mmCIF file of C-alpha atoms and ligand atoms in Angstrom:
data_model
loop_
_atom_site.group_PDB
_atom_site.id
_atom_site.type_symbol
_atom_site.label_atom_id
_atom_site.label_comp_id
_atom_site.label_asym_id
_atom_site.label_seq_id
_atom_site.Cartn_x
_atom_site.Cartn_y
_atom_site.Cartn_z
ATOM 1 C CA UNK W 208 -0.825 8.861 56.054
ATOM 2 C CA UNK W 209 -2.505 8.881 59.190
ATOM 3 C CA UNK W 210 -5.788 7.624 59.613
ATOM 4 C CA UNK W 211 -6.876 8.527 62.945
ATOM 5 C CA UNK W 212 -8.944 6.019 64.843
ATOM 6 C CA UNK W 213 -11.569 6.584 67.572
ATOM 7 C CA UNK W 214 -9.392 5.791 70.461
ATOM 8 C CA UNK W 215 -6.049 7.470 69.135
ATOM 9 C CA UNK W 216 -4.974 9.419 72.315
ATOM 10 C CA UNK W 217 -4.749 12.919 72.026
ATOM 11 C CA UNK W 218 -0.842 13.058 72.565
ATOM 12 C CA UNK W 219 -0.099 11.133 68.891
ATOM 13 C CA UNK W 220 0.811 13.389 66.429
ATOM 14 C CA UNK W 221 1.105 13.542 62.591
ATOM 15 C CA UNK W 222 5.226 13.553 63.276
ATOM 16 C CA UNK W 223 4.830 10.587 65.515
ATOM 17 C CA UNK W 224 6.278 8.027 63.180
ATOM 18 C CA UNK W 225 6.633 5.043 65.195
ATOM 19 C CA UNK W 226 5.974 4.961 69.465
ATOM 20 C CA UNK W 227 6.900 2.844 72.173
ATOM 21 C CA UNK W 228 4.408 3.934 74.269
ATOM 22 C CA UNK W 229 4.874 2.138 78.132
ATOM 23 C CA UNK W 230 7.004 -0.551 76.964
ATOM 24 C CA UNK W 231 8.003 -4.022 79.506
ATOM 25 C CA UNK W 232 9.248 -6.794 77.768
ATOM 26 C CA UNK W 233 9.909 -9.584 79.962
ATOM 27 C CA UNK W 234 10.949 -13.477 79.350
ATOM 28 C CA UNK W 235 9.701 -15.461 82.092
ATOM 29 C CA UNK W 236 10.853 -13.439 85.338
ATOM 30 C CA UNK W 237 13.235 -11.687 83.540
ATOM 31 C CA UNK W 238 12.344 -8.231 82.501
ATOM 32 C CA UNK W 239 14.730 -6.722 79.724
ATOM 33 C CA UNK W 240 12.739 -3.470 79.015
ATOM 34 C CA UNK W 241 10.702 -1.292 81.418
ATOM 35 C CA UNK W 242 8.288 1.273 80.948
ATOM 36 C CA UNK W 243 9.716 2.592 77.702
ATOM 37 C CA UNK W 244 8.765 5.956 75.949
ATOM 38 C CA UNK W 245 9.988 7.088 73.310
ATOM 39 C CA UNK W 246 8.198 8.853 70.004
ATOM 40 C CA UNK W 247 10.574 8.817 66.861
ATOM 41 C CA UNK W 248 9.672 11.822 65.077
ATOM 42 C CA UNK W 249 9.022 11.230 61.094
ATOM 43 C CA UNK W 250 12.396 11.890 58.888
ATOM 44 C CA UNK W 251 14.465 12.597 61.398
ATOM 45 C CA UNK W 252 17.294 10.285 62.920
ATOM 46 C CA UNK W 253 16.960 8.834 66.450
ATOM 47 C CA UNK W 254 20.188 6.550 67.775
ATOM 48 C CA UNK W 255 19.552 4.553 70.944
ATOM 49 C CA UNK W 256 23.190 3.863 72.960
ATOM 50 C CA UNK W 257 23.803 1.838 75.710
ATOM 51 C CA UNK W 258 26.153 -0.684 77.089
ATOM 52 C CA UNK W 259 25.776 -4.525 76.357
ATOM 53 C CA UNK W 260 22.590 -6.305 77.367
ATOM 54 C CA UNK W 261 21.040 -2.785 78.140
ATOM 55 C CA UNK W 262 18.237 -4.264 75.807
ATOM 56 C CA UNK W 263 18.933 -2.474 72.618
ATOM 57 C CA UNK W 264 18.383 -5.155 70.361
ATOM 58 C CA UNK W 265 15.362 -6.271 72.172
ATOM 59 C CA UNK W 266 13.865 -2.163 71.544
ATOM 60 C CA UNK W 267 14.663 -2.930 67.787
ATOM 61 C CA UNK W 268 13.135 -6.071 67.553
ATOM 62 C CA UNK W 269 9.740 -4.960 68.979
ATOM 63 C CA UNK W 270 9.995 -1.823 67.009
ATOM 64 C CA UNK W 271 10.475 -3.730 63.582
ATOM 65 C CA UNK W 272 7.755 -6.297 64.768
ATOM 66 C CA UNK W 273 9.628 -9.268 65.227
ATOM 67 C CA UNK W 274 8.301 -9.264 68.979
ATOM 68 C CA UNK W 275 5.104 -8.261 70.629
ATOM 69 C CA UNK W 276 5.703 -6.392 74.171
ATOM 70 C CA UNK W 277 4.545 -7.831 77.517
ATOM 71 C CA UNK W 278 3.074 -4.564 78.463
ATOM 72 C CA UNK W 279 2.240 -1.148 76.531
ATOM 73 C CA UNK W 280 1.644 -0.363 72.827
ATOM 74 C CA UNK W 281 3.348 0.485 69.621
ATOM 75 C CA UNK W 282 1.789 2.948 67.456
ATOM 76 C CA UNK W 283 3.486 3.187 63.493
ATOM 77 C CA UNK W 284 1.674 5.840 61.495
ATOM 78 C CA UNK W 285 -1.239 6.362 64.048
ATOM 79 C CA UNK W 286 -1.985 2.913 64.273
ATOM 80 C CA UNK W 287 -1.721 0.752 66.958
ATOM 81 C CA UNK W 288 0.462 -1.933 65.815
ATOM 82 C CA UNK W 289 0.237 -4.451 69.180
ATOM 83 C CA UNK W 290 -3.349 -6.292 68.992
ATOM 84 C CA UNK W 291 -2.452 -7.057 65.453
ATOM 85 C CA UNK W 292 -2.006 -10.637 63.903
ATOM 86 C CA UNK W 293 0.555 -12.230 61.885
ATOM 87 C CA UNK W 294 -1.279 -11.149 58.221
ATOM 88 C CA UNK W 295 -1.283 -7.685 59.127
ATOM 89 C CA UNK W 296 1.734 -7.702 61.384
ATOM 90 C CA UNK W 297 3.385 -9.227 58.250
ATOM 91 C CA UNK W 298 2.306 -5.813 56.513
ATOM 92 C CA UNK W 299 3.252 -3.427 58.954
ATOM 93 C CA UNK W 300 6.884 -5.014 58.808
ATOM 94 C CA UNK W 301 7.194 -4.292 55.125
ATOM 95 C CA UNK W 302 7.466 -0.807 56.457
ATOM 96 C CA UNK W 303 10.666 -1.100 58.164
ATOM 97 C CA UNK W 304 13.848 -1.919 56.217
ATOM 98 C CA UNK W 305 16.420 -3.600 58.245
ATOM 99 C CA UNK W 306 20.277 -2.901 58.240
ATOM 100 C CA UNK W 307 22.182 -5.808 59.553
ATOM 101 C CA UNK W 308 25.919 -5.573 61.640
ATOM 102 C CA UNK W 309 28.323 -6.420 59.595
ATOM 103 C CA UNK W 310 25.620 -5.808 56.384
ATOM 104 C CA UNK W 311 25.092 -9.988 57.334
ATOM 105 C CA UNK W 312 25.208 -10.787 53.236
ATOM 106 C CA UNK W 313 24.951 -14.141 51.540
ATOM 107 C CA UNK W 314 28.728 -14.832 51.206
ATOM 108 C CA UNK W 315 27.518 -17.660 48.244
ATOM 109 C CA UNK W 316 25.352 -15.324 46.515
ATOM 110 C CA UNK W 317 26.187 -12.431 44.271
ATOM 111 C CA UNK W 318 25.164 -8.644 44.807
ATOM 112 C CA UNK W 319 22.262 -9.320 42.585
ATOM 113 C CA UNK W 320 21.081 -11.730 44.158
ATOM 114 C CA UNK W 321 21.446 -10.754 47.456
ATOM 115 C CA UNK W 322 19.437 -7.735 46.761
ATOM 116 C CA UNK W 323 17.052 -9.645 45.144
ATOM 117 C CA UNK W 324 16.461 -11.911 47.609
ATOM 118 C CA UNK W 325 13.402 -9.912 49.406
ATOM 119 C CA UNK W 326 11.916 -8.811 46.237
ATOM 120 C CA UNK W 327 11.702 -12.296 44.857
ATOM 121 C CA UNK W 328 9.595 -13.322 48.496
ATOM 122 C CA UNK W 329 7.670 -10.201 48.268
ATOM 123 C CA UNK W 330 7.010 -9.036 44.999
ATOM 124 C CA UNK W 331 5.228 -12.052 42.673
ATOM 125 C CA UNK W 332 3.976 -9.804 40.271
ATOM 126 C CA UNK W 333 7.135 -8.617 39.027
ATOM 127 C CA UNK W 334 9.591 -10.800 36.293
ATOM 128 C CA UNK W 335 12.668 -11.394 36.467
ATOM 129 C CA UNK W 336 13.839 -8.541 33.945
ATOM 130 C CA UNK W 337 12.020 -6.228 36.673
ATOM 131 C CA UNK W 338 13.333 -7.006 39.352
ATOM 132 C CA UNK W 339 17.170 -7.155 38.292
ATOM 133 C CA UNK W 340 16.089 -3.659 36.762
ATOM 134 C CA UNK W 341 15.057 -2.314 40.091
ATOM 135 C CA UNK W 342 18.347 -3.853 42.106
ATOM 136 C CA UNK W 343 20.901 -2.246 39.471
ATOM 137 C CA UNK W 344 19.196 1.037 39.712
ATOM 138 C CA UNK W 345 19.592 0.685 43.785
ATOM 139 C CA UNK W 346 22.722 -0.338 43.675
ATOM 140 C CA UNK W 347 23.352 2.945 40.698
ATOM 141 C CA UNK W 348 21.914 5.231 43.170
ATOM 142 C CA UNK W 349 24.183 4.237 46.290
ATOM 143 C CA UNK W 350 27.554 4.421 44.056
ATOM 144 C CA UNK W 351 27.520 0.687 43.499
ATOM 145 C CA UNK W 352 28.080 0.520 39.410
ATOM 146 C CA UNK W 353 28.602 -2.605 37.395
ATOM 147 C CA UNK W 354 28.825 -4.183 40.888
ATOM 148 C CA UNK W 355 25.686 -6.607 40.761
ATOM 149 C CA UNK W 356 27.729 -9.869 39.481
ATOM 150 C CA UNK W 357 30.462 -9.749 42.343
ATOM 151 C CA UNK W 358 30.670 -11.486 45.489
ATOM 152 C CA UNK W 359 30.490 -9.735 48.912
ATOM 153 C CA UNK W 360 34.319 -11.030 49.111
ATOM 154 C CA UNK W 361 35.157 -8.941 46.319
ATOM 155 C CA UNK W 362 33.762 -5.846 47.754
ATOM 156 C CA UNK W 363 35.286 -3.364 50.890
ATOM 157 C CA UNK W 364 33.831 -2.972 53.913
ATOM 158 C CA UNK W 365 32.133 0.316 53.025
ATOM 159 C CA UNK W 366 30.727 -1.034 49.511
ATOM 160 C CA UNK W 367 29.574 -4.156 51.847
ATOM 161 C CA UNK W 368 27.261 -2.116 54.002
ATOM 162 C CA UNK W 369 25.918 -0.128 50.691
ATOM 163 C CA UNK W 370 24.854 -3.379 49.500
ATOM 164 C CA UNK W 371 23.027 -4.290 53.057
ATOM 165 C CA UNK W 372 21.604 -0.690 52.557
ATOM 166 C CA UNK W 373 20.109 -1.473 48.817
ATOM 167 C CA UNK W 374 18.492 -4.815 50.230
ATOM 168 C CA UNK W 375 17.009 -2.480 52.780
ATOM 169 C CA UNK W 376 15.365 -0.465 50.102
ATOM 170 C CA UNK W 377 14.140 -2.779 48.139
ATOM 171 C CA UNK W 378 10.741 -2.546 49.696
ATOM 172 C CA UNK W 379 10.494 1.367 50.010
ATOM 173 C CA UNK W 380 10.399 1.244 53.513
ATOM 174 C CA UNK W 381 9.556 4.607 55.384
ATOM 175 C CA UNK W 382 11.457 3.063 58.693
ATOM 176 C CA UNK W 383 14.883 2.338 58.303
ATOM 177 C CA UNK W 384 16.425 0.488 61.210
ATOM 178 C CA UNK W 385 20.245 0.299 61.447
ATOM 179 C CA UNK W 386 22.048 -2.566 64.145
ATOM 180 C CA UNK W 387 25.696 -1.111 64.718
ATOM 181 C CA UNK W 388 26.112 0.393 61.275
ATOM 182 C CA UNK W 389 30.034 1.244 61.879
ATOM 183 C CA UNK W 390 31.369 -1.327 64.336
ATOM 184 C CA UNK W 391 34.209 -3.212 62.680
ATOM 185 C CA UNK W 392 34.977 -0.025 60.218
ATOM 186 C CA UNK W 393 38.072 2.048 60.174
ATOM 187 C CA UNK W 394 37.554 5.946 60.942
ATOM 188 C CA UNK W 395 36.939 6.885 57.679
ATOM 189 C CA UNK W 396 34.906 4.492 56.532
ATOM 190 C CA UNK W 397 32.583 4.911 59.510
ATOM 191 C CA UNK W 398 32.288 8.822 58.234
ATOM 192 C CA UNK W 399 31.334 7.990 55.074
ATOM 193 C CA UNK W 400 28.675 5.301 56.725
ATOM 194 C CA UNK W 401 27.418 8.239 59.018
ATOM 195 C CA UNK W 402 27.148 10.710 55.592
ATOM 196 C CA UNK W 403 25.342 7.499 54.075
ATOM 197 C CA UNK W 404 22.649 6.981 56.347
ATOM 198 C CA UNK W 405 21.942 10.768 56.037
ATOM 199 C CA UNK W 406 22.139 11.114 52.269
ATOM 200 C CA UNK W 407 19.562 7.997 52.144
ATOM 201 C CA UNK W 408 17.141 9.792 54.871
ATOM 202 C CA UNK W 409 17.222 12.467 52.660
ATOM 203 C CA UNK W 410 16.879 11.067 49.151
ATOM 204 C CA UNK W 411 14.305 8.241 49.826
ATOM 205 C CA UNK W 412 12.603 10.160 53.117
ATOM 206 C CA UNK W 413 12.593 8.058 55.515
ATOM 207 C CA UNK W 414 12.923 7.969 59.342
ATOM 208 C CA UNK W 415 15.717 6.319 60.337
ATOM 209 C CA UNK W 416 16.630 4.493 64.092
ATOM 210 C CA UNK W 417 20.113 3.890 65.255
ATOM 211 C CA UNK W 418 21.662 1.184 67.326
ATOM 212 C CA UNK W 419 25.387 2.545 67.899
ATOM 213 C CA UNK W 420 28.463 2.250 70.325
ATOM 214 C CA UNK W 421 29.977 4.759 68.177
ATOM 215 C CA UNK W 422 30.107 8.342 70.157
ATOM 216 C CA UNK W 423 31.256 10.322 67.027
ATOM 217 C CA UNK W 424 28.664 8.553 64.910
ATOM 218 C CA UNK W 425 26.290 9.655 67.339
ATOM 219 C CA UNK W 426 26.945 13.195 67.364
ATOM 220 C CA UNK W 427 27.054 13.236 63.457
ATOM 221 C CA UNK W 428 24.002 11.853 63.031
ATOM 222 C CA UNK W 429 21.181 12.184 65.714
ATOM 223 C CA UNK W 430 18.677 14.423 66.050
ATOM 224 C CA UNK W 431 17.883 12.446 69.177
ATOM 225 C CA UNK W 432 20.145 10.010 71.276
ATOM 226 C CA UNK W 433 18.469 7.990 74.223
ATOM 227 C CA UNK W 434 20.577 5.803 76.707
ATOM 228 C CA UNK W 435 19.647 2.585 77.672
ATOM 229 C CA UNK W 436 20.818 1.447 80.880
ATOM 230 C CA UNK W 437 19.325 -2.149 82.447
ATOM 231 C CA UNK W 438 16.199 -1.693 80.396
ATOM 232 C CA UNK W 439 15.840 1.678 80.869
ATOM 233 C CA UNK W 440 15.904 5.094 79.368
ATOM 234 C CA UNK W 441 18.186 6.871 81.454
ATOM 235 C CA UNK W 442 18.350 9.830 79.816
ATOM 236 C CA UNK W 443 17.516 11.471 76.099
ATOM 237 C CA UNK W 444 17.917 14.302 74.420
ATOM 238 C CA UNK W 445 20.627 15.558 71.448
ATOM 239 C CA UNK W 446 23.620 14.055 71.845
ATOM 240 C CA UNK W 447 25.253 17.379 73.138
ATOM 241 C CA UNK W 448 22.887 17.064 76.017
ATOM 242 C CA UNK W 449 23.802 13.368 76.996
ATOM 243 C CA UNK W 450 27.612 14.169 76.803
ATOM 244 C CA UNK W 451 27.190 18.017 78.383
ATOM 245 C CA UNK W 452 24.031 18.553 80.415
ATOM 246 C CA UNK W 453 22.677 17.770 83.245
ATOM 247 C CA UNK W 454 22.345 14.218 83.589
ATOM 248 C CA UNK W 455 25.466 12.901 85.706
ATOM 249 C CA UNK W 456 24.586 9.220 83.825
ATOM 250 C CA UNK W 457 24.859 10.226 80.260
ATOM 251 C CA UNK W 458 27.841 12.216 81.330
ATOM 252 C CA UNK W 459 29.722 9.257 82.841
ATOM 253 C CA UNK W 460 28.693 7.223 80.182
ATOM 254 C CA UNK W 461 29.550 9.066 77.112
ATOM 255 C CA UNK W 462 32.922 10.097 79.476
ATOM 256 C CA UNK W 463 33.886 6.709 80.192
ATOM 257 C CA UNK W 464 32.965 5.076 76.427
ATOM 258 C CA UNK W 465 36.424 5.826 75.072
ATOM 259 C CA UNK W 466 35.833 8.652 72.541
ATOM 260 C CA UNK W 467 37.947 11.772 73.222
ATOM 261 C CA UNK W 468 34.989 14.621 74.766
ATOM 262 C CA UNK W 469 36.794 17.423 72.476
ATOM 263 C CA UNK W 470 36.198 15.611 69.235
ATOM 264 C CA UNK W 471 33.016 15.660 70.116
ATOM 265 C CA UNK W 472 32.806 19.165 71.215
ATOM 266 C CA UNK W 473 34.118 19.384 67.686
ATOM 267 C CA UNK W 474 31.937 17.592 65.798
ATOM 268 C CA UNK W 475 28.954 19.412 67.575
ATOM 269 C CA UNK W 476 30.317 23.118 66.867
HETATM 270 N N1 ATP S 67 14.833 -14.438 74.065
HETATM 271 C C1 ATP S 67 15.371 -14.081 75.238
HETATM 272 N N2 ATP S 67 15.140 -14.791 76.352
HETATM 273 C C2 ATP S 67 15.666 -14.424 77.535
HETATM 274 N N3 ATP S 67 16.459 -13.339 77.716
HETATM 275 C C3 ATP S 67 16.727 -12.604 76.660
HETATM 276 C C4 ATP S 67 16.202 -12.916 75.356
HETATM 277 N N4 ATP S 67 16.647 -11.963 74.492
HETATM 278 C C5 ATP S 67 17.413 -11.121 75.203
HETATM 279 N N5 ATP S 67 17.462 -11.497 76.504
HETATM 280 C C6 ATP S 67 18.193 -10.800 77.582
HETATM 281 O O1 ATP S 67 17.857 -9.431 77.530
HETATM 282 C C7 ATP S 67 18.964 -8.615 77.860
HETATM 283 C C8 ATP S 67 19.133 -7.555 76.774
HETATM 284 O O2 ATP S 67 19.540 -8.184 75.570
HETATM 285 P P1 ATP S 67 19.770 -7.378 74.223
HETATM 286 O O3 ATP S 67 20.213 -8.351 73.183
HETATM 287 O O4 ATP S 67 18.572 -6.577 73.921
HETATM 288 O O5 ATP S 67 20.976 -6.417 74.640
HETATM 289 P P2 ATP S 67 21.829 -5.382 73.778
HETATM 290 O O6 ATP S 67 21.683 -4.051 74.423
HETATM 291 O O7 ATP S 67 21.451 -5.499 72.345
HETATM 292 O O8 ATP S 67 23.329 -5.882 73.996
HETATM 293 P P3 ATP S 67 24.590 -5.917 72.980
HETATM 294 O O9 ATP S 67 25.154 -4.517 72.946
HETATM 295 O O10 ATP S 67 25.526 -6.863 73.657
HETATM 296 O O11 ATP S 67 24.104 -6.393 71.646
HETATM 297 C C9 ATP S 67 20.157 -9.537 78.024
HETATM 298 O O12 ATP S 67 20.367 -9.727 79.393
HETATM 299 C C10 ATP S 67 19.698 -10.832 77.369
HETATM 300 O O13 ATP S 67 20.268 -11.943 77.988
HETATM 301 MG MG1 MG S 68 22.480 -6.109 70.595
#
């Protein structure tokens, strides 16, 4: 699993999944991330929360690979990931599934084939047979049955995001990556998104990272929040911390986010 190279610093653990170790990311002049450390620990879940254009989306792009940083390294299974080129970039991205807002489904194409779809790019050796074998047994194991020949129209909101979930699968990641996995859902479908992500961190072992505005989702879910504010990392630790402890930012932020602080006490005790 990890294969520890010469100049692997002494800090970089077995449970060191995937590390943003000294992250900037800047376009031009601008600078979206800075200095950024954070070490998401293998199988657990990690959600990152901030406000908009905090440079969430930016974090998950350079974690899945789809963006090299201007300064610092990323390290995925004790490998530095950043002097890399596109073959073996290309490789190293097969190891992160991807969970699209709003699941982000072909609205032309049916389950099947929207499942499919990265198996048929990725996987040449297998037939046809094989691979619609290997989507309806996905789609079994997330509670999707007999579901493969509808259209994302006919499906709810929740069964929408199961399907986005299956096409994340598809290509046993060990890194599953989730963009705002309950914005636009109703209370309790949101709950049952949260009990979701955990079932599937569980059943196919994998370490999963969380973009969220959602406070409760938060608290149900991470082992590990961290706040993004301006590029930054203003404060980490389990949600409880953020909302209770000692950092006045996290505080006001989690305060002033809308979500009532005794559900939350709630939800923690
Ligand atoms: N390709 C780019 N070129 C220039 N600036 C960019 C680029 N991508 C993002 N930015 C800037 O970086 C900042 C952070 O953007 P990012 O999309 O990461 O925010 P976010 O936290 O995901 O916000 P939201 O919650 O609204 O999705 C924004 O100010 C944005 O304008
Ligand atoms: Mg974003």
């Amino acid at each position: 699993m990890m294969n520890r190279a010469p100049d692997t610093p002494e800090w970089l653990l077995p449970e060191h999944h995937v590390v943003l170790d000294g992250i900037t990311k800047a376009y031009g002049k601008t600078v979206v991330l800075s200095d950024i450390n954070i070490r998401f620990q293998r199988h657990q879940t990690a959600v990152i929360i901030g406000g908009s254009g905090a440079g969430k989306t930016t974090l998950l792009r350079l974690l899945i690979g789809l963006e090299k940083p201007t300064v610092g390294h990323i390290w995925v299974d004790g490998q530095d990931i950043t002097p890399l080129g596109d073959y073996a970039m290309n490789k190293v991205r097969q190891r992160f599934g991807m969970v699209f807002q709003y699941a982000a489904l072909l609205d032309s194409l049916t389950v099947l084939d929207n499942v499919a779809f990265t198996l048929r790019e990725h996987r040449k050796d297998l037939s046809k047979r094989q691979i619609k074998e290997k989507v309806v047994t996905m789609l079994n194991q997330l509670g999707l049955v007999d579901k493969e020949h509808h259209m994302p129209s006919e499906l709810s909101g929740g069964q929408r995001k199961r399907v986005g979930l299956a096409r994340a699968l598809m290509l046993e990641p060990s890194v599953l990556v989730y963009d705002e996995p309950t914005s636009g859902l109703d209370p309790n479908t949101s709950r049952m998104v949260d009990d979701l992500i955990e079932e599937t961190r569980d059943r196919f072992n994998v370490t999963s990272v969380v973009i969220s505005h959602d406070m409760a989702s938060c608290f149900r879910i991470a082992h590990r929040a961290y706040l993004l504010i301006e590029g930054k990392v203003a404060a980490e630790g389990t949600p409880a911390e953020l909302a209770f402890g000692d950092s006045a930012i996290s505080r006001d932020f989690i305060a002033n986010s809308g979500v009532s602080l005794d559900m939350l006490k709630r939800i923690v005790d």
